[in-house]
Short mmCIF file of C-alpha atoms and ligand atoms in Angstrom, two decimals:
data_model
loop_
_atom_site.label_atom_id
_atom_site.label_comp_id
_atom_site.label_asym_id
_atom_site.label_seq_id
_atom_site.Cartn_x
_atom_site.Cartn_y
_atom_site.Cartn_z
CA ARG A 235 -44.10 -50.01 13.92
CA ALA A 236 -43.76 -46.30 13.52
CA LYS A 237 -43.06 -46.10 17.22
CA SER A 238 -40.15 -48.53 17.19
CA GLU A 239 -38.63 -46.93 14.16
CA GLY A 240 -38.79 -43.66 16.01
CA ARG A 241 -37.04 -45.08 18.99
CA GLY A 242 -34.38 -46.61 16.75
CA ARG A 243 -33.59 -43.19 15.39
CA PHE A 244 -33.17 -41.76 18.88
CA VAL A 245 -30.72 -44.53 19.79
CA GLN A 246 -28.69 -43.77 16.69
CA PHE A 247 -28.71 -40.09 17.48
CA ASP A 248 -27.45 -40.78 20.99
CA LEU A 249 -24.63 -42.94 19.74
CA SER A 250 -23.45 -40.41 17.19
CA MET A 251 -23.60 -37.73 19.87
CA ARG A 252 -21.49 -39.88 22.19
CA GLU A 253 -19.04 -40.52 19.35
CA SER A 254 -18.57 -36.83 18.72
CA THR A 255 -18.11 -36.18 22.41
CA VAL A 256 -15.43 -38.78 22.66
CA LYS A 257 -13.77 -37.32 19.57
CA GLN A 258 -13.91 -33.85 21.18
CA MET A 259 -12.37 -35.15 24.41
CA ARG A 260 -9.60 -36.92 22.56
CA MET A 261 -8.88 -33.82 20.55
CA GLU A 262 -8.81 -31.66 23.73
CA ASN A 263 -6.32 -34.13 25.32
CA ASP A 264 -4.19 -34.12 22.19
CA LEU A 265 -4.18 -30.36 22.01
CA ARG A 266 -3.19 -30.02 25.65
CA ARG A 267 -0.33 -32.37 25.08
CA ALA A 268 0.75 -30.65 21.90
CA LEU A 269 0.90 -27.32 23.74
CA LEU A 270 2.82 -28.78 26.57
CA HIS A 271 5.38 -30.34 24.23
CA ASP A 272 5.85 -27.35 21.96
CA GLU A 273 4.34 -29.31 19.07
CA LEU A 274 2.29 -26.44 17.64
CA ASP A 275 3.67 -24.27 14.92
CA VAL A 276 3.16 -20.69 13.68
CA TYR A 277 2.73 -19.72 10.01
CA TYR A 278 3.04 -16.14 8.79
CA GLN A 279 0.89 -14.46 6.18
CA PRO A 280 2.18 -11.16 4.63
CA ILE A 281 0.06 -8.05 4.93
CA VAL A 282 0.92 -5.99 1.89
CA ASP A 283 0.92 -2.27 1.15
CA ALA A 284 -1.84 -1.86 -1.46
CA ARG A 285 0.03 0.87 -3.41
CA SER A 286 3.63 -0.35 -3.40
CA GLY A 287 2.99 -4.11 -3.18
CA THR A 288 5.74 -4.45 -0.48
CA ILE A 289 5.27 -6.46 2.68
CA HIS A 290 4.17 -4.24 5.55
CA GLY A 291 3.53 -6.81 8.22
CA LEU A 292 3.03 -10.45 9.04
CA GLU A 293 0.04 -12.13 10.70
CA ALA A 294 0.91 -15.01 12.95
CA LEU A 295 -1.50 -17.97 12.48
CA ALA A 296 -1.49 -21.06 14.67
CA ARG A 297 -0.91 -24.45 13.06
CA TRP A 298 -1.23 -27.92 14.47
CA PRO A 299 1.00 -30.39 12.62
CA GLN A 300 0.05 -34.03 12.84
CA PRO A 301 2.38 -37.05 13.03
CA ASP A 302 1.28 -38.12 9.53
CA GLY A 303 2.40 -34.77 8.11
CA SER A 304 -1.07 -33.31 7.74
CA MET A 305 -2.24 -30.17 9.51
CA ILE A 306 -5.33 -29.60 11.62
CA SER A 307 -6.80 -26.22 10.71
CA PRO A 308 -7.28 -23.54 13.36
CA ALA A 309 -10.93 -23.32 12.25
CA GLU A 310 -11.17 -26.74 13.99
CA PHE A 311 -9.01 -26.34 17.07
CA ILE A 312 -9.45 -22.68 17.96
CA PRO A 313 -13.18 -23.13 18.83
CA LEU A 314 -12.26 -26.15 20.93
CA ALA A 315 -9.45 -24.20 22.63
CA GLU A 316 -11.94 -21.41 23.32
CA GLU A 317 -14.42 -23.86 24.87
CA THR A 318 -11.88 -25.53 27.10
CA GLY A 319 -9.94 -22.46 28.14
CA LEU A 320 -6.81 -23.83 26.45
CA ILE A 321 -6.94 -20.72 24.30
CA ILE A 322 -5.24 -18.71 27.08
CA GLU A 323 -2.11 -20.92 26.94
CA LEU A 324 -2.29 -21.20 23.16
CA ASP A 325 -2.46 -17.44 22.49
CA ARG A 326 0.47 -16.84 24.84
CA TRP A 327 2.50 -19.54 23.18
CA VAL A 328 1.78 -18.13 19.67
CA LEU A 329 2.62 -14.59 20.85
CA PHE A 330 5.93 -15.59 22.32
CA GLU A 331 6.90 -17.86 19.46
CA ALA A 332 6.07 -15.19 16.88
CA CYS A 333 7.82 -12.35 18.72
CA ARG A 334 10.91 -14.52 19.04
CA ALA A 335 10.80 -15.49 15.38
CA MET A 336 10.55 -11.87 14.34
CA GLN A 337 13.68 -11.03 16.36
CA ASP A 338 15.48 -13.94 14.66
CA LEU A 339 14.49 -12.53 11.31
CA GLN A 340 15.65 -9.08 12.36
CA ALA A 341 19.04 -10.48 13.39
CA ARG A 342 19.46 -12.21 10.04
CA PHE A 343 17.96 -9.70 7.63
CA GLY A 344 18.02 -6.37 9.44
CA GLN A 345 15.84 -3.68 7.83
CA ALA A 346 14.59 -6.09 5.18
CA SER A 347 12.48 -7.67 7.96
CA ASP A 348 11.21 -4.53 9.66
CA PHE A 349 7.67 -5.81 9.66
CA THR A 350 4.82 -5.31 11.99
CA LEU A 351 3.57 -8.49 13.71
CA SER A 352 -0.18 -9.18 14.01
CA VAL A 353 -1.25 -11.71 16.63
CA ASN A 354 -4.82 -12.94 17.17
CA MET A 355 -5.98 -12.74 20.72
CA SER A 356 -9.12 -14.37 22.16
CA THR A 357 -11.52 -12.01 23.92
CA GLN A 358 -11.08 -14.27 26.94
CA GLN A 359 -7.59 -12.79 27.48
CA PHE A 360 -9.05 -9.36 28.09
CA ALA A 361 -11.05 -10.62 31.07
CA ARG A 362 -7.93 -11.69 32.91
CA THR A 363 -6.04 -9.70 35.56
CA ASP A 364 -2.68 -11.04 34.36
CA PHE A 365 -3.23 -10.09 30.69
CA LEU A 366 -1.00 -6.99 30.55
CA GLU A 367 1.63 -8.71 32.63
CA THR A 368 1.73 -11.54 30.10
CA ILE A 369 2.13 -9.11 27.18
CA GLU A 370 4.91 -7.19 28.91
CA LEU A 371 6.65 -10.33 29.90
CA VAL A 372 6.61 -11.68 26.30
CA LEU A 373 7.79 -8.28 24.90
CA HIS A 374 10.59 -8.18 27.43
CA ALA A 375 11.72 -11.80 26.99
CA SER A 376 11.70 -11.58 23.17
CA ASP A 377 13.02 -8.06 22.98
CA PHE A 378 10.31 -7.25 20.45
CA PRO A 379 9.37 -3.53 20.27
CA ALA A 380 5.79 -2.88 21.47
CA PRO A 381 4.96 -0.37 18.69
CA ARG A 382 5.44 -3.10 16.08
CA LEU A 383 3.01 -5.44 17.81
CA MET A 384 -0.67 -5.44 16.52
CA ILE A 385 -3.17 -7.33 18.62
CA GLU A 386 -6.12 -8.56 16.59
CA ILE A 387 -9.42 -8.82 18.40
CA THR A 388 -12.88 -9.62 17.11
CA GLU A 389 -15.94 -7.34 17.19
CA SER A 390 -17.41 -9.30 20.08
CA LEU A 391 -15.00 -7.65 22.47
CA LEU A 392 -16.55 -4.28 21.63
CA MET A 393 -19.69 -5.43 23.41
CA GLN A 394 -18.05 -6.90 26.53
CA ARG A 395 -16.56 -3.85 28.07
CA SER A 396 -16.22 -4.34 31.80
CA ASP A 397 -13.81 -2.23 33.82
CA LEU A 398 -11.19 -4.95 33.60
CA VAL A 399 -11.55 -5.20 29.81
CA ASN A 400 -11.38 -1.42 29.52
CA SER A 401 -8.28 -1.13 31.61
CA ASN A 402 -6.56 -3.95 29.70
CA ILE A 403 -7.31 -2.25 26.45
CA GLN A 404 -6.01 1.06 27.76
CA GLY A 405 -2.99 -0.72 29.14
CA LEU A 406 -2.12 -2.13 25.73
CA LYS A 407 -2.40 1.39 24.22
CA ASP A 408 -0.19 2.80 26.98
CA LEU A 409 2.43 0.16 26.11
CA GLY A 410 2.33 1.42 22.50
CA VAL A 411 0.75 -1.81 21.19
CA GLN A 412 -1.79 -1.36 18.40
CA ILE A 413 -5.26 -2.84 18.34
CA HIS A 414 -6.79 -4.13 15.16
CA ILE A 415 -10.39 -5.22 14.70
CA ASP A 416 -10.41 -8.56 12.87
CA ASP A 417 -13.16 -9.91 10.60
CA PHE A 418 -15.06 -6.65 10.64
CA GLY A 419 -18.61 -7.03 9.48
CA SER A 420 -18.97 -10.72 10.31
CA GLY A 421 -20.32 -9.97 13.78
CA TYR A 422 -22.90 -7.62 15.10
CA SER A 423 -20.90 -4.60 16.14
CA SER A 424 -22.61 -1.21 16.48
CA LEU A 425 -21.03 1.79 14.94
CA SER A 426 -21.15 3.75 18.21
CA TYR A 427 -19.12 1.01 19.98
CA LEU A 428 -16.68 1.22 17.11
CA GLN A 429 -16.27 4.92 17.59
CA GLN A 430 -15.63 4.69 21.34
CA PHE A 431 -13.21 1.86 20.85
CA ALA A 432 -10.60 3.87 18.94
CA ALA A 433 -8.80 0.89 17.37
CA ASN A 434 -5.93 1.64 15.03
CA THR A 435 -7.02 -0.57 12.18
CA LEU A 436 -10.08 -2.24 10.76
CA LYS A 437 -9.75 -5.56 8.95
CA ILE A 438 -12.64 -6.10 6.55
CA ASP A 439 -13.86 -9.62 6.64
CA ARG A 440 -13.16 -11.85 3.61
CA ALA A 441 -16.89 -12.37 3.01
CA PHE A 442 -17.21 -8.74 1.86
CA ILE A 443 -14.25 -9.02 -0.48
CA ILE A 444 -15.71 -12.17 -2.10
CA GLN A 445 -19.08 -10.46 -2.69
CA MET A 446 -17.46 -7.29 -3.95
CA MET A 447 -17.07 -8.39 -7.54
CA GLU A 448 -20.44 -10.12 -7.72
CA ARG A 449 -22.71 -7.18 -6.99
CA PRO A 450 -22.14 -3.43 -7.42
CA GLU A 451 -23.90 -2.78 -4.07
CA SER A 452 -21.28 -4.89 -2.38
CA ALA A 453 -18.43 -2.91 -3.79
CA GLU A 454 -20.25 0.22 -2.67
CA LEU A 455 -20.57 -1.26 0.83
CA VAL A 456 -16.85 -1.93 0.98
CA ARG A 457 -16.08 1.63 -0.17
CA THR A 458 -18.37 2.92 2.55
CA ILE A 459 -16.69 0.84 5.29
CA ILE A 460 -13.32 2.11 4.17
CA MET A 461 -14.49 5.69 4.18
CA MET A 462 -16.06 5.28 7.64
CA ALA A 463 -12.89 3.72 9.03
CA HIS A 464 -10.85 6.60 7.71
CA ASN A 465 -13.30 9.12 9.21
CA LEU A 466 -12.84 7.41 12.59
CA GLY A 467 -9.05 7.67 12.17
CA MET A 468 -8.41 4.03 11.36
CA THR A 469 -6.43 2.45 8.59
CA VAL A 470 -7.86 -0.52 6.69
CA VAL A 471 -6.73 -4.02 5.81
CA ALA A 472 -8.82 -6.00 3.30
CA GLU A 473 -8.72 -9.72 4.12
CA GLY A 474 -8.89 -12.62 1.70
CA VAL A 475 -7.93 -10.75 -1.47
CA GLU A 476 -7.61 -13.40 -4.19
CA THR A 477 -7.86 -11.60 -7.51
CA SER A 478 -6.25 -8.55 -9.09
CA ALA A 479 -9.69 -7.24 -9.92
CA GLN A 480 -10.43 -7.07 -6.20
CA LEU A 481 -7.14 -5.40 -5.60
CA GLU A 482 -7.92 -2.71 -8.18
CA VAL A 483 -11.25 -1.84 -6.61
CA LEU A 484 -9.65 -1.72 -3.13
CA ARG A 485 -6.85 0.51 -4.33
CA ALA A 486 -9.30 2.84 -5.98
CA SER A 487 -11.16 2.94 -2.64
CA GLN A 488 -8.03 4.04 -0.80
CA CYS A 489 -7.69 0.85 1.13
CA GLU A 490 -4.15 0.92 2.63
CA PHE A 491 -3.32 -2.73 3.16
CA VAL A 492 -4.36 -6.03 1.61
CA GLN A 493 -3.92 -9.65 2.67
CA GLY A 494 -4.78 -12.77 0.80
CA PHE A 495 -3.79 -15.63 -1.48
CA LEU A 496 -3.20 -13.17 -4.36
CA PHE A 497 0.00 -12.17 -2.53
CA SER A 498 0.84 -15.12 -0.38
CA ARG A 499 -0.58 -17.99 1.60
CA PRO A 500 0.51 -18.25 5.25
CA LEU A 501 4.17 -19.46 5.18
CA SER A 502 6.22 -21.50 7.53
CA LEU A 503 9.10 -19.63 9.13
CA ALA A 504 11.55 -21.63 7.01
CA VAL A 505 9.81 -20.69 3.72
CA LEU A 506 9.49 -17.08 4.79
CA SER A 507 13.19 -16.93 5.63
CA ALA A 508 14.18 -18.47 2.29
CA HIS A 509 12.03 -15.86 0.56
CA LEU A 510 13.70 -13.01 2.44
CA GLU A 511 17.13 -14.44 1.75
CA GLN A 512 16.40 -14.30 -1.97
CA GLN A 513 15.18 -10.80 -1.67
CA VAL A 514 18.17 -9.60 0.20
CA ALA A 515 20.52 -11.38 -2.26
CA ALA A 516 18.76 -9.70 -5.24
CA VAL A 517 19.40 -6.22 -3.90
P1 C2E B 190 -8.19 -14.66 10.79
O1 C2E B 190 -7.44 -14.07 11.94
O2 C2E B 190 -9.25 -13.88 10.15
O3 C2E B 190 -7.03 -15.09 9.75
C1 C2E B 190 -7.19 -15.09 8.40
C2 C2E B 190 -7.61 -16.49 7.90
O4 C2E B 190 -7.93 -16.40 6.51
C3 C2E B 190 -6.45 -17.49 7.96
O5 C2E B 190 -7.04 -18.74 8.17
C4 C2E B 190 -5.88 -17.42 6.54
O6 C2E B 190 -5.11 -18.57 6.17
C5 C2E B 190 -7.09 -17.21 5.73
N1 C2E B 190 -6.85 -16.52 4.50
C6 C2E B 190 -6.01 -15.50 4.26
N2 C2E B 190 -6.06 -15.12 3.00
C7 C2E B 190 -7.02 -15.84 2.37
C8 C2E B 190 -7.52 -15.88 1.04
O7 C2E B 190 -7.18 -15.13 0.13
N3 C2E B 190 -8.51 -16.81 0.79
C9 C2E B 190 -8.94 -17.66 1.78
N4 C2E B 190 -9.87 -18.60 1.42
N5 C2E B 190 -8.47 -17.66 3.01
C10 C2E B 190 -7.53 -16.74 3.35
P2 C2E B 190 -6.50 -19.74 9.26
O8 C2E B 190 -4.98 -19.68 9.36
O9 C2E B 190 -7.09 -21.08 9.00
O10 C2E B 190 -7.09 -19.18 10.60
C11 C2E B 190 -8.44 -19.17 10.89
C12 C2E B 190 -8.80 -18.35 12.09
O11 C2E B 190 -8.34 -19.00 13.25
C13 C2E B 190 -8.17 -16.94 12.08
O12 C2E B 190 -8.85 -16.12 11.23
C14 C2E B 190 -8.24 -16.60 13.55
O13 C2E B 190 -9.53 -16.13 13.86
C15 C2E B 190 -8.01 -17.99 14.20
N6 C2E B 190 -6.67 -18.13 14.71
C16 C2E B 190 -5.56 -18.53 14.05
N7 C2E B 190 -4.50 -18.51 14.87
C17 C2E B 190 -4.90 -18.08 16.04
C18 C2E B 190 -4.24 -17.82 17.30
O14 C2E B 190 -3.01 -18.00 17.49
N8 C2E B 190 -5.02 -17.35 18.31
C19 C2E B 190 -6.42 -17.18 18.23
N9 C2E B 190 -7.10 -16.69 19.22
N10 C2E B 190 -7.06 -17.35 17.03
C20 C2E B 190 -6.30 -17.80 15.97
MG1 MG B 191 -6.64 -12.37 12.30
MG1 MG B 192 -9.37 -12.01 9.97
MG1 MG B 193 -11.35 -13.76 8.75
#
């Protein structure tokens, strides 16, 4: 009896595995089609100057709107895009879309929209021979100035430094594009890699900011990360700032920039434009 129950469980397990594979495949197909038909969208989250409270830059975040009006989160489709290689196309699309949107804002609002643009880039891009060409092409086609572009990479790239990766990173720097390390502290980066890498900015992962108010050691850890970044010549963005208490601690720790729901959620281009319009009108 025990035996047959056991077998029954295995059959169930197989079925649910098959179900999730089918779901994956359907989602991959849908994502491929969405990319092809320009059905993805980009939202923009302000990165704010911690002292003045003014918008310093915008981070472009991919969105996948559904026919029923809902939205599939990037937490769901970015891993899938990474697995299937679709991420290459997706990142390019987001980069171009965001650069073009920024130039549209500039045409409408002039100096009031002199923001930096941060774009997330999969580590896979850096292992490609056409990576720099793609970046140059997008900058050229959108007329977006390279020094205002910030490419966000994750710590995992610090460990994968082949000659090709190195030359792509150097090439970005030569173009004047900045490199920001995203989600710092969530991975397993070593401090010596960090030093060699010479990124412009460190973005402290949201997990640290959440813990910061709960335990004094965590606040101390955040202060130490900020000091270390400054000693290595980097500026700091704190991610996921949700309370003014967190903001106060970060300010006191000389953190330059903050990003999070306290200031703004990621906004559609339409909402962002309306916001800027109001600001310009108020001046
Ligand atoms: P990320 O680059 O670390 O982006 C920040 C994420 O934190 C965003 O989630 C944002 O909505 C969320 N966030 C910002 N402030 C707060 C806050 O105060 N509280 C909370 N709870 N969350 C906050 P989102 O848009 O869902 O993106 C998730 C991740 O997907 C991004 O994390 C990034 O790693 C990836 N991603 C998004 N768009 C792209 C893309 O175009 N290309 C690539 N390669 N990855 C992308
Ligand atoms: Mg990011
Ligand atoms: Mg991040
Ligand atoms: Mg994060």
